[in-house]
PDB file of C-alpha atoms in Angstrom:
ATOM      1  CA  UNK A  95      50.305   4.853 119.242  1.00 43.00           C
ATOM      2  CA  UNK A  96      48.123   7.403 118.334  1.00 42.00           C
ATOM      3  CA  UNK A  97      50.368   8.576 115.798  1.00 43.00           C
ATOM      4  CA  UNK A  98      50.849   5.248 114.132  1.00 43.00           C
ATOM      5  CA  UNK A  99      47.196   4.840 113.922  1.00 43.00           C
ATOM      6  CA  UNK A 100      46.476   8.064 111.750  1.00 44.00           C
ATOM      7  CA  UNK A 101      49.253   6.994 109.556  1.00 47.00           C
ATOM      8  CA  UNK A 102      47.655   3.897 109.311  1.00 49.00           C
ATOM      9  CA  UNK A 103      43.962   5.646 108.511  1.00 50.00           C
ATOM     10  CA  UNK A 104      45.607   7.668 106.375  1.00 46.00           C
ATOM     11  CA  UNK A 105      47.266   4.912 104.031  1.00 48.00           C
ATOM     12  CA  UNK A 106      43.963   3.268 103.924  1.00 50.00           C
ATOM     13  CA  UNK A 107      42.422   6.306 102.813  1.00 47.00           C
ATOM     14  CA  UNK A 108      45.041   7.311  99.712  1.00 49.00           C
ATOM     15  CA  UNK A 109      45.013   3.910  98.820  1.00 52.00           C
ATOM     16  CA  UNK A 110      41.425   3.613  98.589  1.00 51.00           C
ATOM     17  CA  UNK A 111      41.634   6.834  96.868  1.00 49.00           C
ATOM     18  CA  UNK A 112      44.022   5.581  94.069  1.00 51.00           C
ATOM     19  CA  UNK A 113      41.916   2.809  93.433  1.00 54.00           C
ATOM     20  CA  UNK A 114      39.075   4.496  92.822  1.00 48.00           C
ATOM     21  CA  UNK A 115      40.862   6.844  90.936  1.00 45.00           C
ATOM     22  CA  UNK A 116      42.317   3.855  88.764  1.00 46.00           C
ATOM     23  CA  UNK A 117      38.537   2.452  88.146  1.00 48.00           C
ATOM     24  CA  UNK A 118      37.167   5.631  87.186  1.00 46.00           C
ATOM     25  CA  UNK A 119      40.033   5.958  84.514  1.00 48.00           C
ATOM     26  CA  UNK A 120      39.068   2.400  83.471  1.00 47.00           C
ATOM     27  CA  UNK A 121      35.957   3.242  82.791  1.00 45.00           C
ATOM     28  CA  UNK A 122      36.484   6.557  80.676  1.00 49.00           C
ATOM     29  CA  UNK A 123      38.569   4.514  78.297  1.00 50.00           C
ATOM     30  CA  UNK A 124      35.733   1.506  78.050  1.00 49.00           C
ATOM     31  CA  UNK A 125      33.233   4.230  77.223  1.00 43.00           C
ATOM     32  CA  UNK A 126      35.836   5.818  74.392  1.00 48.00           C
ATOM     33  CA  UNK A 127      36.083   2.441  73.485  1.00 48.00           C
ATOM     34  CA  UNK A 128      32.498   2.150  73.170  1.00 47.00           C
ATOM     35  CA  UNK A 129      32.297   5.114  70.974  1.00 43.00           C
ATOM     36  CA  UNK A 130      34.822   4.761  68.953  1.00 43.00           C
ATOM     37  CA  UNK A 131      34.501   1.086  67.750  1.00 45.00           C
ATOM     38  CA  UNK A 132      30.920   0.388  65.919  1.00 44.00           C
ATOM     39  CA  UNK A 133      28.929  -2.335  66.731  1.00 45.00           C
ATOM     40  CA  UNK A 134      30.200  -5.384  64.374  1.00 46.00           C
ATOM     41  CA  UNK A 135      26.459  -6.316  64.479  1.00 44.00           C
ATOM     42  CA  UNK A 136      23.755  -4.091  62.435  1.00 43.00           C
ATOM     43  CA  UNK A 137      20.339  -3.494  64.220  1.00 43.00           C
ATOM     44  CA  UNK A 138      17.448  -5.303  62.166  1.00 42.00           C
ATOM     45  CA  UNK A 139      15.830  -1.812  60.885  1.00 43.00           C
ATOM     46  CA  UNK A 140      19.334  -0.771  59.568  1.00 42.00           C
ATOM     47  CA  UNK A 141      19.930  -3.835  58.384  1.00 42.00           C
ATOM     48  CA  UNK A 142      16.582  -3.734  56.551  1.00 40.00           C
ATOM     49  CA  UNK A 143      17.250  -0.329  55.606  1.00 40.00           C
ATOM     50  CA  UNK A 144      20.658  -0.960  54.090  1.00 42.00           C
ATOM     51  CA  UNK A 145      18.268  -3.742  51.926  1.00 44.00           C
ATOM     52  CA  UNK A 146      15.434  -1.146  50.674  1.00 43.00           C
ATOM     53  CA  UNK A 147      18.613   1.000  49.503  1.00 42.00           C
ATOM     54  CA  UNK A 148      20.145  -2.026  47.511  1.00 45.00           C
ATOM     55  CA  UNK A 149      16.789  -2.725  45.700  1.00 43.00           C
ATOM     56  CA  UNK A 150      16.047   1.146  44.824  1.00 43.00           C
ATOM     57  CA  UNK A 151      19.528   1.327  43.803  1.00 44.00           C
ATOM     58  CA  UNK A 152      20.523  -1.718  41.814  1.00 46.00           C
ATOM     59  CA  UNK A 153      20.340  -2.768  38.486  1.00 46.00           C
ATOM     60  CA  UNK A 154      17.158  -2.955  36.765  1.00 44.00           C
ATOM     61  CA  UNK A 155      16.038  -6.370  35.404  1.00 44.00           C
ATOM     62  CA  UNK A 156      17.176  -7.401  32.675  1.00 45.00           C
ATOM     63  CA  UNK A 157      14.413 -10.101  31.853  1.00 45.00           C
ATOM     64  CA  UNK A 158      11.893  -9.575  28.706  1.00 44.00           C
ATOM     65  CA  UNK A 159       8.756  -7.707  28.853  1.00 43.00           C
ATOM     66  CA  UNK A 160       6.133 -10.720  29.334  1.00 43.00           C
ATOM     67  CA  UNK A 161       8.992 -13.280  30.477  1.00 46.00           C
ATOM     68  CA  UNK A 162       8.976 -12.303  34.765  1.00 45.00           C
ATOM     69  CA  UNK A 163      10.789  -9.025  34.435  1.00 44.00           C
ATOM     70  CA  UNK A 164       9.069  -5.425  34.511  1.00 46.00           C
ATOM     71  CA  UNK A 165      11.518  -4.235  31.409  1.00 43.00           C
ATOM     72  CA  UNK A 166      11.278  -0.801  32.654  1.00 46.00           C
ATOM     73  CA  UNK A 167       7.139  -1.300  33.392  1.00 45.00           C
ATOM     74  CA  UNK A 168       6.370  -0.604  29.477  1.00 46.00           C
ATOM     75  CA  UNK A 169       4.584  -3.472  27.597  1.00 44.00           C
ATOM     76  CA  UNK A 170       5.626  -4.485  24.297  1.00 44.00           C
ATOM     77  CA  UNK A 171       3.751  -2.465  21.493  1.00 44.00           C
ATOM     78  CA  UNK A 172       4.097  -4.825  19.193  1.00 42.00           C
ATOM     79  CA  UNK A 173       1.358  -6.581  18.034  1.00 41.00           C
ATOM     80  CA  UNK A 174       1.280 -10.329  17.310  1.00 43.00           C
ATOM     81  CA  UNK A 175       1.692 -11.479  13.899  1.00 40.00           C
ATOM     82  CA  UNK A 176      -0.953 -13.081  12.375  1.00 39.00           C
ATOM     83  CA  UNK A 177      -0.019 -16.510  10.603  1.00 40.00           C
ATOM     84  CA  UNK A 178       0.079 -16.092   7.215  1.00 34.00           C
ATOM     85  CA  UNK A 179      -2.447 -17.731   4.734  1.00 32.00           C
ATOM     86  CA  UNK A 180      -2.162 -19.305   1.540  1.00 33.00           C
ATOM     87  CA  UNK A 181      -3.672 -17.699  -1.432  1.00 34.00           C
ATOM     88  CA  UNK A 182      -5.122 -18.992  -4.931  1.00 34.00           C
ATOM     89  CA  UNK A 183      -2.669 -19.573  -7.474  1.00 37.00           C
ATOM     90  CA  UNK A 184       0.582 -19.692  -5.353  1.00 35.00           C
ATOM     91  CA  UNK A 185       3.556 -22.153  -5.981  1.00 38.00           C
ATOM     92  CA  UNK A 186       2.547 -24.993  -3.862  1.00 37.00           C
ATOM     93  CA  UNK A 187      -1.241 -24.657  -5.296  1.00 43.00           C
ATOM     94  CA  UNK A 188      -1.479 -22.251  -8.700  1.00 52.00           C
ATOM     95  CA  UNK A 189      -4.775 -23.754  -9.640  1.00 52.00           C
ATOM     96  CA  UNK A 190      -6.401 -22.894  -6.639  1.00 60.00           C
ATOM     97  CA  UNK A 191      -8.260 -25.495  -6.119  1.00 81.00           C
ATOM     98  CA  UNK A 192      -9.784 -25.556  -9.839  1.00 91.00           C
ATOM     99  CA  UNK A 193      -9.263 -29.131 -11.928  1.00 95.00           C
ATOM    100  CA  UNK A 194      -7.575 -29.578 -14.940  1.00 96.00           C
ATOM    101  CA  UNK A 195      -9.058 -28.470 -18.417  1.00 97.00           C
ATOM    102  CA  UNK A 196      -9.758 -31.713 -20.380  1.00 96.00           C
ATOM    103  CA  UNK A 197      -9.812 -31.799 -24.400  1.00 97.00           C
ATOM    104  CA  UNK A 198     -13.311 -32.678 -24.123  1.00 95.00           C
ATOM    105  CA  UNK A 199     -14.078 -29.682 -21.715  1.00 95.00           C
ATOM    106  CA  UNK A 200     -13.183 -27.063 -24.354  1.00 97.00           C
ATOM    107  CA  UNK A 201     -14.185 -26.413 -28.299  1.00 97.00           C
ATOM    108  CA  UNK A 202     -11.863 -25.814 -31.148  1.00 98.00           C
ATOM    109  CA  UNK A 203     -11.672 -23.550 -34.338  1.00 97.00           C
ATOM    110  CA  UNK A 204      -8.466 -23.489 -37.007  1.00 97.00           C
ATOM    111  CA  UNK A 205      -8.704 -20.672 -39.133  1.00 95.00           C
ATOM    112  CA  UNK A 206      -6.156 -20.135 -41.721  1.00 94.00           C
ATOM    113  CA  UNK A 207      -4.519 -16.907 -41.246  1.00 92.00           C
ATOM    114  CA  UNK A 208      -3.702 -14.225 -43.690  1.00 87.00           C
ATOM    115  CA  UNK A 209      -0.419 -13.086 -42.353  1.00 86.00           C
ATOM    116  CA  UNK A 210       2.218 -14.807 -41.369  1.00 86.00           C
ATOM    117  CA  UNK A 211       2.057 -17.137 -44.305  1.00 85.00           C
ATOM    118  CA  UNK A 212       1.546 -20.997 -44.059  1.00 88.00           C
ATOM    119  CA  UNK A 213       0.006 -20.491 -40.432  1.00 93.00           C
ATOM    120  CA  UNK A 214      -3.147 -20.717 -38.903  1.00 95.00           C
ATOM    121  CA  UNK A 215      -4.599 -19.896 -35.918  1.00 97.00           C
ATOM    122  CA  UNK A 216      -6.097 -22.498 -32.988  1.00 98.00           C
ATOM    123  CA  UNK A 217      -8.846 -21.236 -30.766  1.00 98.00           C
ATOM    124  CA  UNK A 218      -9.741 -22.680 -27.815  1.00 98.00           C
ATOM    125  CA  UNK A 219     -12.995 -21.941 -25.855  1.00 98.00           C
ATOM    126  CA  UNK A 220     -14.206 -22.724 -22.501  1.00 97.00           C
ATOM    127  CA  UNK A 221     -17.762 -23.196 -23.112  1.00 90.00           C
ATOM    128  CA  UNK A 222     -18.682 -25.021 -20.218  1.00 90.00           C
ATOM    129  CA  UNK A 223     -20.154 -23.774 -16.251  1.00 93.00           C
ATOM    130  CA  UNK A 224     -16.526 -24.409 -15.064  1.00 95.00           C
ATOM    131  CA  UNK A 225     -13.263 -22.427 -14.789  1.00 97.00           C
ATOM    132  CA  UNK A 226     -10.393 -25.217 -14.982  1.00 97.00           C
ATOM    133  CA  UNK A 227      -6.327 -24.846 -15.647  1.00 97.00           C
ATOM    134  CA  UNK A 228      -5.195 -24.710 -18.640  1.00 97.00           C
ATOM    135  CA  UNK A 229      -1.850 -26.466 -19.286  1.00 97.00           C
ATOM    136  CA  UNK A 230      -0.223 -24.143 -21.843  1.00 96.00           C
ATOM    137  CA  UNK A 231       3.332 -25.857 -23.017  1.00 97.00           C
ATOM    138  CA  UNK A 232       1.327 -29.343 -23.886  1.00 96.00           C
ATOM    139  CA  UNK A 233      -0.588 -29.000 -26.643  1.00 97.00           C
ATOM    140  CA  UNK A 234      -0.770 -31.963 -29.504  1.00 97.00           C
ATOM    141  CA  UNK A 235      -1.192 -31.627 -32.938  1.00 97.00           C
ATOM    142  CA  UNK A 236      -1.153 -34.009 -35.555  1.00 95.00           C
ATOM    143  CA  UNK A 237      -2.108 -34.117 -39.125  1.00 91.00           C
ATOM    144  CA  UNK A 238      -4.459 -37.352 -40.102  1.00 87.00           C
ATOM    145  CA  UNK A 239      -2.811 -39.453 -42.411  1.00 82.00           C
ATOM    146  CA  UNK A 240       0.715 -38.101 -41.425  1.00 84.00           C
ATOM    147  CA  UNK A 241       2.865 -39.531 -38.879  1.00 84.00           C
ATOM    148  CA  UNK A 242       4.054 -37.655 -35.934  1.00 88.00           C
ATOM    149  CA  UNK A 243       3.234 -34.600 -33.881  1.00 94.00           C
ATOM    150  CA  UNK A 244       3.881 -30.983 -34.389  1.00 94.00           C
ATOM    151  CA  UNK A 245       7.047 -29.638 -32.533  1.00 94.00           C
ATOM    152  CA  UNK A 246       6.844 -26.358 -30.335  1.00 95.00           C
ATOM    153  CA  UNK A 247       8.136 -23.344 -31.533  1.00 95.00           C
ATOM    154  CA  UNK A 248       8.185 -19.992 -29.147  1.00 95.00           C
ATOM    155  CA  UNK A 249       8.829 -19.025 -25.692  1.00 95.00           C
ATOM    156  CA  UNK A 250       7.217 -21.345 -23.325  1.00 95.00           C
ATOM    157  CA  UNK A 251       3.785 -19.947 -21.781  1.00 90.00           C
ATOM    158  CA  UNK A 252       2.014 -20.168 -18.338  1.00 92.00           C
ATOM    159  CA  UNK A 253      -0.554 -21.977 -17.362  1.00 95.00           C
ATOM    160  CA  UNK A 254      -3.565 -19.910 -15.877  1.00 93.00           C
ATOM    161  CA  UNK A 255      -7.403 -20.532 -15.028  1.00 97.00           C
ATOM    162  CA  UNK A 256      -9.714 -20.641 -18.411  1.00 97.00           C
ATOM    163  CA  UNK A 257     -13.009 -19.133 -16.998  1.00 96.00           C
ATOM    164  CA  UNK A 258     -16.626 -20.307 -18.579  1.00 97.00           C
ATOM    165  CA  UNK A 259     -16.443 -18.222 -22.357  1.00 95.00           C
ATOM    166  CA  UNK A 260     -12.644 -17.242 -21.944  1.00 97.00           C
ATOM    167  CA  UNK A 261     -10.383 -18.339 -24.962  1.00 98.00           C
ATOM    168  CA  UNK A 262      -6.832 -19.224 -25.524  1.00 98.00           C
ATOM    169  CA  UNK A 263      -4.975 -19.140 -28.989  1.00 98.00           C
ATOM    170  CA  UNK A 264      -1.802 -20.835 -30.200  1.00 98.00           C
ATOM    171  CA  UNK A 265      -0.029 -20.333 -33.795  1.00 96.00           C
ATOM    172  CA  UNK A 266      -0.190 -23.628 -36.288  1.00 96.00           C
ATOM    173  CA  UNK A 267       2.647 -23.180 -39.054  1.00 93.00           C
ATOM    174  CA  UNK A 268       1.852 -26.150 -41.388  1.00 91.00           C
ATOM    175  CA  UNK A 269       4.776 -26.055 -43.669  1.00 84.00           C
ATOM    176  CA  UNK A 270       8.075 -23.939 -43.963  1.00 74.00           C
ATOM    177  CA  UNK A 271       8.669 -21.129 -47.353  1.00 64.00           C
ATOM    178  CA  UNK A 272      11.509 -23.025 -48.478  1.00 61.00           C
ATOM    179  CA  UNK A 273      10.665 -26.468 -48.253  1.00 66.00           C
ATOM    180  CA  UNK A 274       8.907 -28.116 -51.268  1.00 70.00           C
ATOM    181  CA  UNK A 275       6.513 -30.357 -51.567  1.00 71.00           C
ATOM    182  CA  UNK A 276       3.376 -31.452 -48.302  1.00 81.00           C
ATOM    183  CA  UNK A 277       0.385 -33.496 -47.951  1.00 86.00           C
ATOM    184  CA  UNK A 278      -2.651 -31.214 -48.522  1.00 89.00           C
ATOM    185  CA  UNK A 279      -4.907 -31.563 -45.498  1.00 91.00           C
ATOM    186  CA  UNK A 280      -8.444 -29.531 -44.313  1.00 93.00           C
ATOM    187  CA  UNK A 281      -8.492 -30.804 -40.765  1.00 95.00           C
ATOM    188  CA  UNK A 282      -5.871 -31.507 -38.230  1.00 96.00           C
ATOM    189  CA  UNK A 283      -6.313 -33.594 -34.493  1.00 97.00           C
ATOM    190  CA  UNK A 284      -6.008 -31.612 -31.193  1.00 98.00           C
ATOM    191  CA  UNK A 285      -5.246 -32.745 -27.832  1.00 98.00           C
ATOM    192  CA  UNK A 286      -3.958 -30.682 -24.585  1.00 97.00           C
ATOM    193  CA  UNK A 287      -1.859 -33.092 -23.575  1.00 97.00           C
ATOM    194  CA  UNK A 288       0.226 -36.575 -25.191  1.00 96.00           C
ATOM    195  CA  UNK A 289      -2.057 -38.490 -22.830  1.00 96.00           C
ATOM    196  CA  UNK A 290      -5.700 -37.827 -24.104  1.00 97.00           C
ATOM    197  CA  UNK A 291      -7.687 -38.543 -26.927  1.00 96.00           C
ATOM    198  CA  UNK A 292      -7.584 -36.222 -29.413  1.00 96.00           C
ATOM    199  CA  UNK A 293     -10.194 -34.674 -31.041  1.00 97.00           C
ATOM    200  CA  UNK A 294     -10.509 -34.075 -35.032  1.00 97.00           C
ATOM    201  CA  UNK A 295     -10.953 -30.187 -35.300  1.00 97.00           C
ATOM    202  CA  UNK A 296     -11.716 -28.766 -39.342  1.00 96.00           C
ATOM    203  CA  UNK A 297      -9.618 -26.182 -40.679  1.00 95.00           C
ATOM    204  CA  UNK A 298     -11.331 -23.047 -42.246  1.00 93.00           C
ATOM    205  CA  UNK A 299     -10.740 -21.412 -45.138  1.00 88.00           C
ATOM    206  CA  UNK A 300      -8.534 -25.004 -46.285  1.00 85.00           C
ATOM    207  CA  UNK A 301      -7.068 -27.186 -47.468  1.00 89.00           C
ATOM    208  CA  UNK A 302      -3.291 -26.498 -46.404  1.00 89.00           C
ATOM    209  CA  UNK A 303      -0.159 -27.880 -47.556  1.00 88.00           C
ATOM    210  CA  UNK A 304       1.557 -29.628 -44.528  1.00 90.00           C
ATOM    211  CA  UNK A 305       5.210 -30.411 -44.949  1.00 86.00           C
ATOM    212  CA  UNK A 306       6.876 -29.576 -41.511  1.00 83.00           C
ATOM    213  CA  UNK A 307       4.164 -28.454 -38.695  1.00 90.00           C
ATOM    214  CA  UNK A 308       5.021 -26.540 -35.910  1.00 94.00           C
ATOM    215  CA  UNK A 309       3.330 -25.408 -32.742  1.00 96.00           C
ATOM    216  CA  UNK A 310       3.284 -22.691 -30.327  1.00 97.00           C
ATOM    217  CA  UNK A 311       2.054 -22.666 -26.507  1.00 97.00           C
ATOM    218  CA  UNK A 312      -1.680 -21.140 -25.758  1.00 98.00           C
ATOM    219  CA  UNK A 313      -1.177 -17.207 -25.524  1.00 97.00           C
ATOM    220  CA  UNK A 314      -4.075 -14.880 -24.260  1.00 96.00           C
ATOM    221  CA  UNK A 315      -4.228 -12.883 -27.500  1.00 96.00           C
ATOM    222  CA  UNK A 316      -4.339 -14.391 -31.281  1.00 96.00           C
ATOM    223  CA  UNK A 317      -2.109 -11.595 -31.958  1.00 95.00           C
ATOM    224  CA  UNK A 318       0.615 -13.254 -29.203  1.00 95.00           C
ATOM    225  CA  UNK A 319       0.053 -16.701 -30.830  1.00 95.00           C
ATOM    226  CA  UNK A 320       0.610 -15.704 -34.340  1.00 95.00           C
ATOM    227  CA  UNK A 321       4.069 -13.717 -33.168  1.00 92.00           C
ATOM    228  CA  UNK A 322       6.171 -17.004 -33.986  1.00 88.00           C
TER     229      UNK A 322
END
């Protein structure tokens, strides 16, 4: 009986034994477990960390100096550009704000000239207070007693601001070398344009023959007028 009883103690004890031995074992391989598998779930700071690396290490904005972005943290040296203004004389307003010359706002003189033959020379002064735009490529002359006007001869001019005692000049031919024949005439009509009165202007050093007038544009020079 005795025996049987330490046989029985003695199970009991190795099989206590064994399991203990079998839980410890269990254990070791949860804790290798443990260190060998990472936690699927990042702690807050290294979460947060992993988030300050992103930002210091991404790509820099792309947006516009001015427009929300820091473009690299350098304003624009640029400066604005101011809006442009009009000046005096351009397309859209070439008299500059100055009004029309008027036949009546100017005085005449026709001189005969010496060279080129058969022509004389117009004069036209501004002898008034005020500059005004004088239309160059419109000037009228007729011949009193003699129907129609003068046709243009020469380049086409420009029209530009007369200023108070500034003069323009145009070239008269009254008749042609080989045509025969003219009214004799010592004072021809001038108007600046086909829409005004014209006014009766005397030549000097006349009479001339007229047979076939011509007319250039005003010029800035007598010399320039007398060219055609």
């Amino acid at each position: 009986m005795a025996h049987t009883a330490r046989s029985r103690r003695t199970t009991a004890a190795l099989a206590a034994l064994s399991i203990g031995v079998l839980a410890l074992t269990a254990c070791n391989g949860d804790a290798e477990n443990d260190v060998a598998a990472p936690s699927k779930h990042a702690s807050p700071s290294a979460t947060s960390a992993g988030k300050g690396t992103d930002k210091g290490t991404g790509t820099p904005s792309s947006a516009a100096p001015g427009e929300g972005g820091d473009g690299g943290g350098k304003p624009s040296s640029s400066p604005s550009t101011p809006a442009s203004s009009s000046k005096p004389g351009a397309d859209d307003d070439q008299d500059g704000g100055v009004g029309m010359c008027e036949t009546a706002d100017l005085t005449y003189k026709v001189t005969v000239a010496s060279r080129p033959v058969n022509h004389a020379l117009l004069t036209a002064s501004n002898k008034g207070s005020d500059s005004c735009l004088l239309p160059a490529n419109e000037l009228v002359i007729t011949i009193p007693g003699l129907d129609g006007a003068a046709e243009h001869m020469g380049p086409d001019g420009k029209d530009w601001i007369l200023k108070p005692g500034e003069s323009a000049y145009a070239g008269i031919m009254f008749s042609r070398a080989d045509t025969a024949g003219g009214k004799s005439a010592d004072k021809v009509e001038v108007a600046l344009t086909a829409s005004e009165s014209p006014t009766t202007v005397p030549v000097g050093d006349g009479p001339i023959t007229v047979n076939d007038s011509q007319v250039t544009s005003f010029f800035g020079t007598a010399e320039d007028a007398l060219t055609y």
